Coordinates of C-alpha atoms in Angstrom, one line a residue:
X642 CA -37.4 5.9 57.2
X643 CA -34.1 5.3 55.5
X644 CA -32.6 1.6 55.8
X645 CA -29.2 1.1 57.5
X646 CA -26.5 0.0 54.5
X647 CA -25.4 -3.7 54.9
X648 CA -21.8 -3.8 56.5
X649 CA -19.1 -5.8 54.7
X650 CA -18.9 -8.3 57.5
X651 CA -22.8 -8.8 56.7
X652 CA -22.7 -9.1 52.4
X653 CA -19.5 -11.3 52.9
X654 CA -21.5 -13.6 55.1
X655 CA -24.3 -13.7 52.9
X656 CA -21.4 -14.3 49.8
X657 CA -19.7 -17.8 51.5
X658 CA -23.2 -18.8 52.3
X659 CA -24.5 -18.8 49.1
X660 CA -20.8 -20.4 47.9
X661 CA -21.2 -22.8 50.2
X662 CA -24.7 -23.6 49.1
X663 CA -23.8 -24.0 45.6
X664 CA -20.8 -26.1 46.6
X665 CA -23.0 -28.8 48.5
X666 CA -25.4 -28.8 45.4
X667 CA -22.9 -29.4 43.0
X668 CA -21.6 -32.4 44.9
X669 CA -24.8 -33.8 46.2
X670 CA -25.2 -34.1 42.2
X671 CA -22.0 -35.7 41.2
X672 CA -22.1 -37.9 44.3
X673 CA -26.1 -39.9 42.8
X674 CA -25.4 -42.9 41.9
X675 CA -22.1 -43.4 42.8
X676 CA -20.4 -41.2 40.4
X677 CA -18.1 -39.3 43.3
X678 CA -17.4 -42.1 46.1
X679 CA -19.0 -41.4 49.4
X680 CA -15.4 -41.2 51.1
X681 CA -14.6 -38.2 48.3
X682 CA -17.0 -36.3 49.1
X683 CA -17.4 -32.4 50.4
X684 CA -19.9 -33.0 53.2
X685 CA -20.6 -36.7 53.3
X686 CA -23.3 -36.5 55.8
X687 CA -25.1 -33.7 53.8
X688 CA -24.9 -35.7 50.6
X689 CA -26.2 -39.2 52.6
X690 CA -29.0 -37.0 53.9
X691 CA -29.6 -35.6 50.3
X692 CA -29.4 -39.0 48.6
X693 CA -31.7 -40.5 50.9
X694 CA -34.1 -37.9 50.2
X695 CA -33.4 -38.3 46.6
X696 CA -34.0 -41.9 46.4
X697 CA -37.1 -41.8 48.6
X698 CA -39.2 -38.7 47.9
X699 CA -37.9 -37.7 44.2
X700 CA -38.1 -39.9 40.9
X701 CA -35.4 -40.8 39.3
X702 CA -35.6 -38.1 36.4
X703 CA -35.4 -35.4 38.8
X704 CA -32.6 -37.1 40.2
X705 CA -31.3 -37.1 36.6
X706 CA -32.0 -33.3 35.8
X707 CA -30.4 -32.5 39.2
X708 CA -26.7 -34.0 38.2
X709 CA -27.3 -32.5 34.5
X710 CA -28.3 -29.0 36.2
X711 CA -24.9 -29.4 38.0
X712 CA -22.7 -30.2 35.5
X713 CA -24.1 -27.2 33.2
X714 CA -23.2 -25.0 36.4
X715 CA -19.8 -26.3 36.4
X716 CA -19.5 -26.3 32.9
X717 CA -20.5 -22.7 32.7
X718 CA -18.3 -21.4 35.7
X719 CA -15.4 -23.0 33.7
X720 CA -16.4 -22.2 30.6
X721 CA -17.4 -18.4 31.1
X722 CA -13.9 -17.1 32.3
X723 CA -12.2 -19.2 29.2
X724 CA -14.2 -18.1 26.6
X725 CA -13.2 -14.4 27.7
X726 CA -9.6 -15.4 27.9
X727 CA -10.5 -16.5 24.2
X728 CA -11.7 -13.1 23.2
X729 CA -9.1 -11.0 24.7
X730 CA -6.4 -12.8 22.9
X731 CA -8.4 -13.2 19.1
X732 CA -8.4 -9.1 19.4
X733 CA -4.7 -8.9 20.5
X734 CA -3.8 -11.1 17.6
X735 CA -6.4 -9.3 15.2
X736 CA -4.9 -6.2 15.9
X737 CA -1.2 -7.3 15.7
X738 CA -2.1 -9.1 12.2
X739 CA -3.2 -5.5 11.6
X740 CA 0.1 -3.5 12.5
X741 CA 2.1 -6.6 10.5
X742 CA -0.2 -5.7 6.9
X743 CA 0.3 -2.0 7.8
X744 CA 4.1 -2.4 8.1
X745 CA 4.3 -4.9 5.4
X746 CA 2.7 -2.1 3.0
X747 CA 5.0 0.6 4.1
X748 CA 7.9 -1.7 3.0
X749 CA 6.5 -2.7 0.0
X750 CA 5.8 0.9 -0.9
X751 CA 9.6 2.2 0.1
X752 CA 10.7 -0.5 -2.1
X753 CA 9.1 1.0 -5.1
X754 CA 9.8 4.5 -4.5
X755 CA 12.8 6.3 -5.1
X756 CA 13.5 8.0 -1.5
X757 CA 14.7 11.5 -3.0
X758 CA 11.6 12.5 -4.9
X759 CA 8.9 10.3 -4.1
X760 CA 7.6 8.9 -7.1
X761 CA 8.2 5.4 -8.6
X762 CA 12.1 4.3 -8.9
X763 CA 13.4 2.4 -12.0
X764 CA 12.4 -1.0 -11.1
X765 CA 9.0 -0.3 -10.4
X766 CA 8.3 1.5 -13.6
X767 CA 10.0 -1.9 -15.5
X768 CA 7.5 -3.8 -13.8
X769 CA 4.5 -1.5 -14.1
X770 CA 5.5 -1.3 -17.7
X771 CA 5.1 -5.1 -18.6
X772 CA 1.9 -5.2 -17.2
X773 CA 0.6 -2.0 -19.1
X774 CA 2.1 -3.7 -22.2
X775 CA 0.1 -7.2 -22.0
X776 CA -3.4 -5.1 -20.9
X777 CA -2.7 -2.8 -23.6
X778 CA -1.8 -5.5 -26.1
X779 CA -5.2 -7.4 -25.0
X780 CA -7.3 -4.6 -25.1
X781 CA -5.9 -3.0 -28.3
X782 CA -5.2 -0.2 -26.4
X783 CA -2.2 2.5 -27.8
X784 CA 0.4 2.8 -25.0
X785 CA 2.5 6.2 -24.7
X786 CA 5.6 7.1 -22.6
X787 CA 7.2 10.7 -22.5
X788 CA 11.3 10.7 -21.4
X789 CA 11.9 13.7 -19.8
X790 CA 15.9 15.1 -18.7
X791 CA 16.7 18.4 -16.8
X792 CA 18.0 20.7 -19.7
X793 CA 22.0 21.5 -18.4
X794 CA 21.5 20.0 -14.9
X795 CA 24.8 19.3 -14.1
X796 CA 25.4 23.5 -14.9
X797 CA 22.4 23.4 -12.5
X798 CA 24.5 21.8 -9.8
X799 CA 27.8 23.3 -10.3
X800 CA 26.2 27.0 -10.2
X801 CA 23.7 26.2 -6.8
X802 CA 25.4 23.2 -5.1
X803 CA 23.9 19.6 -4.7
X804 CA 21.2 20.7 -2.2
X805 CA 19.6 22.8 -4.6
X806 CA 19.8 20.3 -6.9
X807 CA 18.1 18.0 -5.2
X808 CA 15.4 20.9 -5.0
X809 CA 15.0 20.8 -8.3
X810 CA 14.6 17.7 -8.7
X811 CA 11.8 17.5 -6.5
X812 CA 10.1 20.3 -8.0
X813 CA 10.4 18.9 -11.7
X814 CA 8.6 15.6 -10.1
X815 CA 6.1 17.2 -8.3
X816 CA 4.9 19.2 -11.9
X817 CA 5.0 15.8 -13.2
X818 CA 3.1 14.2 -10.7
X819 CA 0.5 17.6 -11.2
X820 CA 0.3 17.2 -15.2
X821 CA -0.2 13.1 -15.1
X822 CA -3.0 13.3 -12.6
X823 CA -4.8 10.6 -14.3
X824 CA -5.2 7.6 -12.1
X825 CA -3.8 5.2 -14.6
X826 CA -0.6 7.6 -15.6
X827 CA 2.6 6.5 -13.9
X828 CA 5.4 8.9 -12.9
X829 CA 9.1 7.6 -12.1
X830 CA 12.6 8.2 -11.5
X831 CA 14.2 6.3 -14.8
X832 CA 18.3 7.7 -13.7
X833 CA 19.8 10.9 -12.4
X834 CA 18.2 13.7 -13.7
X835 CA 16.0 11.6 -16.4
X836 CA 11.9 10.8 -15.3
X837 CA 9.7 9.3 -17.1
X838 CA 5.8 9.6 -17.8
X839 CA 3.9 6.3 -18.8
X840 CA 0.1 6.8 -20.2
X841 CA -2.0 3.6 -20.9
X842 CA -4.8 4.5 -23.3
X843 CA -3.0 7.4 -24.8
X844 CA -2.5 7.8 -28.2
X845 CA 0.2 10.1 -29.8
X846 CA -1.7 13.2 -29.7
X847 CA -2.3 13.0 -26.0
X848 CA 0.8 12.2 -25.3
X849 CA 1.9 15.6 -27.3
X850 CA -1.0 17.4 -25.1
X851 CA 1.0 16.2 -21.8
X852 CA 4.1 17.3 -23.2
X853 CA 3.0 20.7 -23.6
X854 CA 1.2 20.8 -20.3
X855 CA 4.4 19.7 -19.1
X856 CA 6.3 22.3 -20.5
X857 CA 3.6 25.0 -19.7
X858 CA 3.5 23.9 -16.1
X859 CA 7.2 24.1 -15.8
X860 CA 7.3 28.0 -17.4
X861 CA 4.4 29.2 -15.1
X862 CA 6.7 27.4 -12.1
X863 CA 9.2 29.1 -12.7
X864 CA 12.5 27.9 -10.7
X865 CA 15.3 29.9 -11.3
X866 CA 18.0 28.8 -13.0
X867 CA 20.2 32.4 -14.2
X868 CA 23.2 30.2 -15.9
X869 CA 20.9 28.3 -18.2
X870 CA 21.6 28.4 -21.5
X871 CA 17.9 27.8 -22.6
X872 CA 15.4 30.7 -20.4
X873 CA 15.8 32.0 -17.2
X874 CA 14.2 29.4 -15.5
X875 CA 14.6 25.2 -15.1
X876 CA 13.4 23.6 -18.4
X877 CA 13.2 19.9 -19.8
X878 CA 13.5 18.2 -23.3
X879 CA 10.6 15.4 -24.0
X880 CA 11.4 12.6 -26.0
X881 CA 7.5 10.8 -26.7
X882 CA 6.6 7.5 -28.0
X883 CA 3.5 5.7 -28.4
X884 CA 2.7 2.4 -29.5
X885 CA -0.4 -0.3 -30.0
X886 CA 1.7 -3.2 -27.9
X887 CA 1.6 -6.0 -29.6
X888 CA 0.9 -9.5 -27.2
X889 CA 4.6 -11.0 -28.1
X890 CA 6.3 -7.9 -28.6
X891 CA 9.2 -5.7 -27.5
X892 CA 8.3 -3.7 -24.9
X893 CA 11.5 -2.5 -24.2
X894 CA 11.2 -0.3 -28.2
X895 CA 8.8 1.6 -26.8
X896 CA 11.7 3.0 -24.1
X897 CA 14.0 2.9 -26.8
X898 CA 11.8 4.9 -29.1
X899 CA 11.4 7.7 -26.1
X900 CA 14.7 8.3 -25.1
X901 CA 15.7 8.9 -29.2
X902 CA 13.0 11.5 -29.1
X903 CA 14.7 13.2 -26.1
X904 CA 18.2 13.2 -27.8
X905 CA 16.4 14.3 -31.0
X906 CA 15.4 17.3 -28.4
X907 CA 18.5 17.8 -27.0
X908 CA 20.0 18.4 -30.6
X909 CA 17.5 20.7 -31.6
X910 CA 18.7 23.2 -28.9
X911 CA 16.8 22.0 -25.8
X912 CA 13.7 23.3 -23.9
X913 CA 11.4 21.3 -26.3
X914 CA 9.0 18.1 -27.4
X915 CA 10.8 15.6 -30.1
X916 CA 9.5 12.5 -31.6
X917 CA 11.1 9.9 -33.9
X918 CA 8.1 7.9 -35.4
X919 CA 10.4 5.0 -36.8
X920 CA 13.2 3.6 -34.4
X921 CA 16.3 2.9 -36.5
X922 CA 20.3 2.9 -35.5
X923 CA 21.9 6.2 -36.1
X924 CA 25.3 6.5 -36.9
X925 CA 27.6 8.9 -35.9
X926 CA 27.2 10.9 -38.7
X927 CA 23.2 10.6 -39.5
X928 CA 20.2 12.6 -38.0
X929 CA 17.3 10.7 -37.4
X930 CA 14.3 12.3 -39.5
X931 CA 12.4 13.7 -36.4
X932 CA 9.1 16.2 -35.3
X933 CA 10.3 18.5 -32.6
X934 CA 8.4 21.6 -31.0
X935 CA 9.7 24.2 -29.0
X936 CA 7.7 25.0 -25.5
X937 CA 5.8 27.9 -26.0
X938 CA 6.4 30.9 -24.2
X939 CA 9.8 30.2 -23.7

């Protein structure tokens, strides 16, 4: 025998009743001993009626754990709706203190990228570098940089327009980015057509070994380049240094050391690795006593 579903006029009833019930409760309670005034009341006659009960038939604790029951009710029907109000906005702010860090370390990266290739720009390689120099220095750890210039790029340009250009570009960096895959090895934009390669815990010879990869890499790429002088395909010169920094030192020789290497390179016809072991002034009229080798294959 199936039971006929409440109407809504019914389960409303039954709703403001039990409203109403909880209303008289709650100020029967605040109205013992005076704390509501009689004429403030709800239902005055209710809460007589109640009191009288109260202060004949029940003892005074109950009386006691009546208004305390009361005033937990009211305290929690206040209570409850804040406290959710409470929640709502710590995740709204959570999540917006989220999208801020994200947004912040977008910016922070553009700032240290150079937009063209995606690698690190000037500045950040300046600042990377004087940290690298005191951990180096502390840990008596050699530091090496290579310096590394598009052989004839501006030939490059003038043959395959400034688009194309800017292809190659982007395909020198990205075999840079593939040969210095270490997590520690730093690849940047240092001007134009000139990147750079920065190797903490590298001696000499593995900074030679990354040359050649570099070189290697560049051959087995192969991006044409029919007017160059050097092959039949893009090539670089490497200039390489590599020193044990030194805690009060010149960071800036180890730069300076580099990018004689690479004009060292450029002299020797291009398309090769050069290093000049002792920095010195050269004159217009002196060669610097240098080690160069020619990319193989080439």
């Amino acid at each position: 025998m199936q039971m006929k579903p409440k109407s809504p006029l019914s389960s409303w009833t039954s709703l403001t009743a039990c409203a109403l019930a909880v209303a008289l409760l709650l100020d029967a309670a605040l109205s013992l001993n005076g704390l509501v005034p009689d004429q403030a009341a709800l239902f005055p006659s209710a809460v007589a009626s109640l009191e009288a009960v109260a202060t004949n038939v029940l003892p005074s604790g109950m009386a006691l754990a009546g208004f305390a029951s009361g005033i937990v009710l009211a305290m929690a029907v206040i209570m409850l709706p804040m406290h959710q109000i409470y929640r709502s906005r710590e995740a709204r702010l959570l999540q917006e203190r989220e999208r801020l860090a994200a947004q912040n370390a977008r910016l922070v990266h553009q700032a240290a990228s150079d937009g063209l290739l995606g690698i690190a720009n000037r500045r950040e390689f300046e600042r990377v570098l004087k940290l690298e120099w005191r951990r180096a220095a502390r840990e008596r750890q050699p530091l090496s940089l290579l310096m590394i210039d598009i052989d004839c790029f501006k030939r490059f340009n003038d043959t395959y327009g400034h688009q194309a250009g800017d292809t190659c570009l982007r395909g020198v960096a990205d075999v840079l980015r593939s040969a210095a895959a270490r997590p520690g090895d730093m690849v940047a934009r240092y001007g134009g057509e000139e990147m750079v390669v920065l190797m903490p815990h590298t001696s000499m010879e593995g900074a030679m070994r990354m040359a050649e990869r570099i070189h290697a890499m560049l051959a087995e790429r192969a991006l044409p380049f029919a007017a160059s002088p050097v092959a039949q395909h893009v090539t670089v010169s490497i200039g390489v240094s590599s020193m044990l920094p030194v805690r009060n030192g010149n960071r800036s020789v180890l730069v300076q050391q580099a990018d004689e290497g690479l004009y060292a390179a450029k002299e020797a016809g291009r398309n090769r690795t050069a290093v000049v072991p002792n920095l010195r002034l050269i004159g217009h009229d002196e060669k610097p006593q240098t080690w160069t080798h020619r990319a193989q294959g080439t």
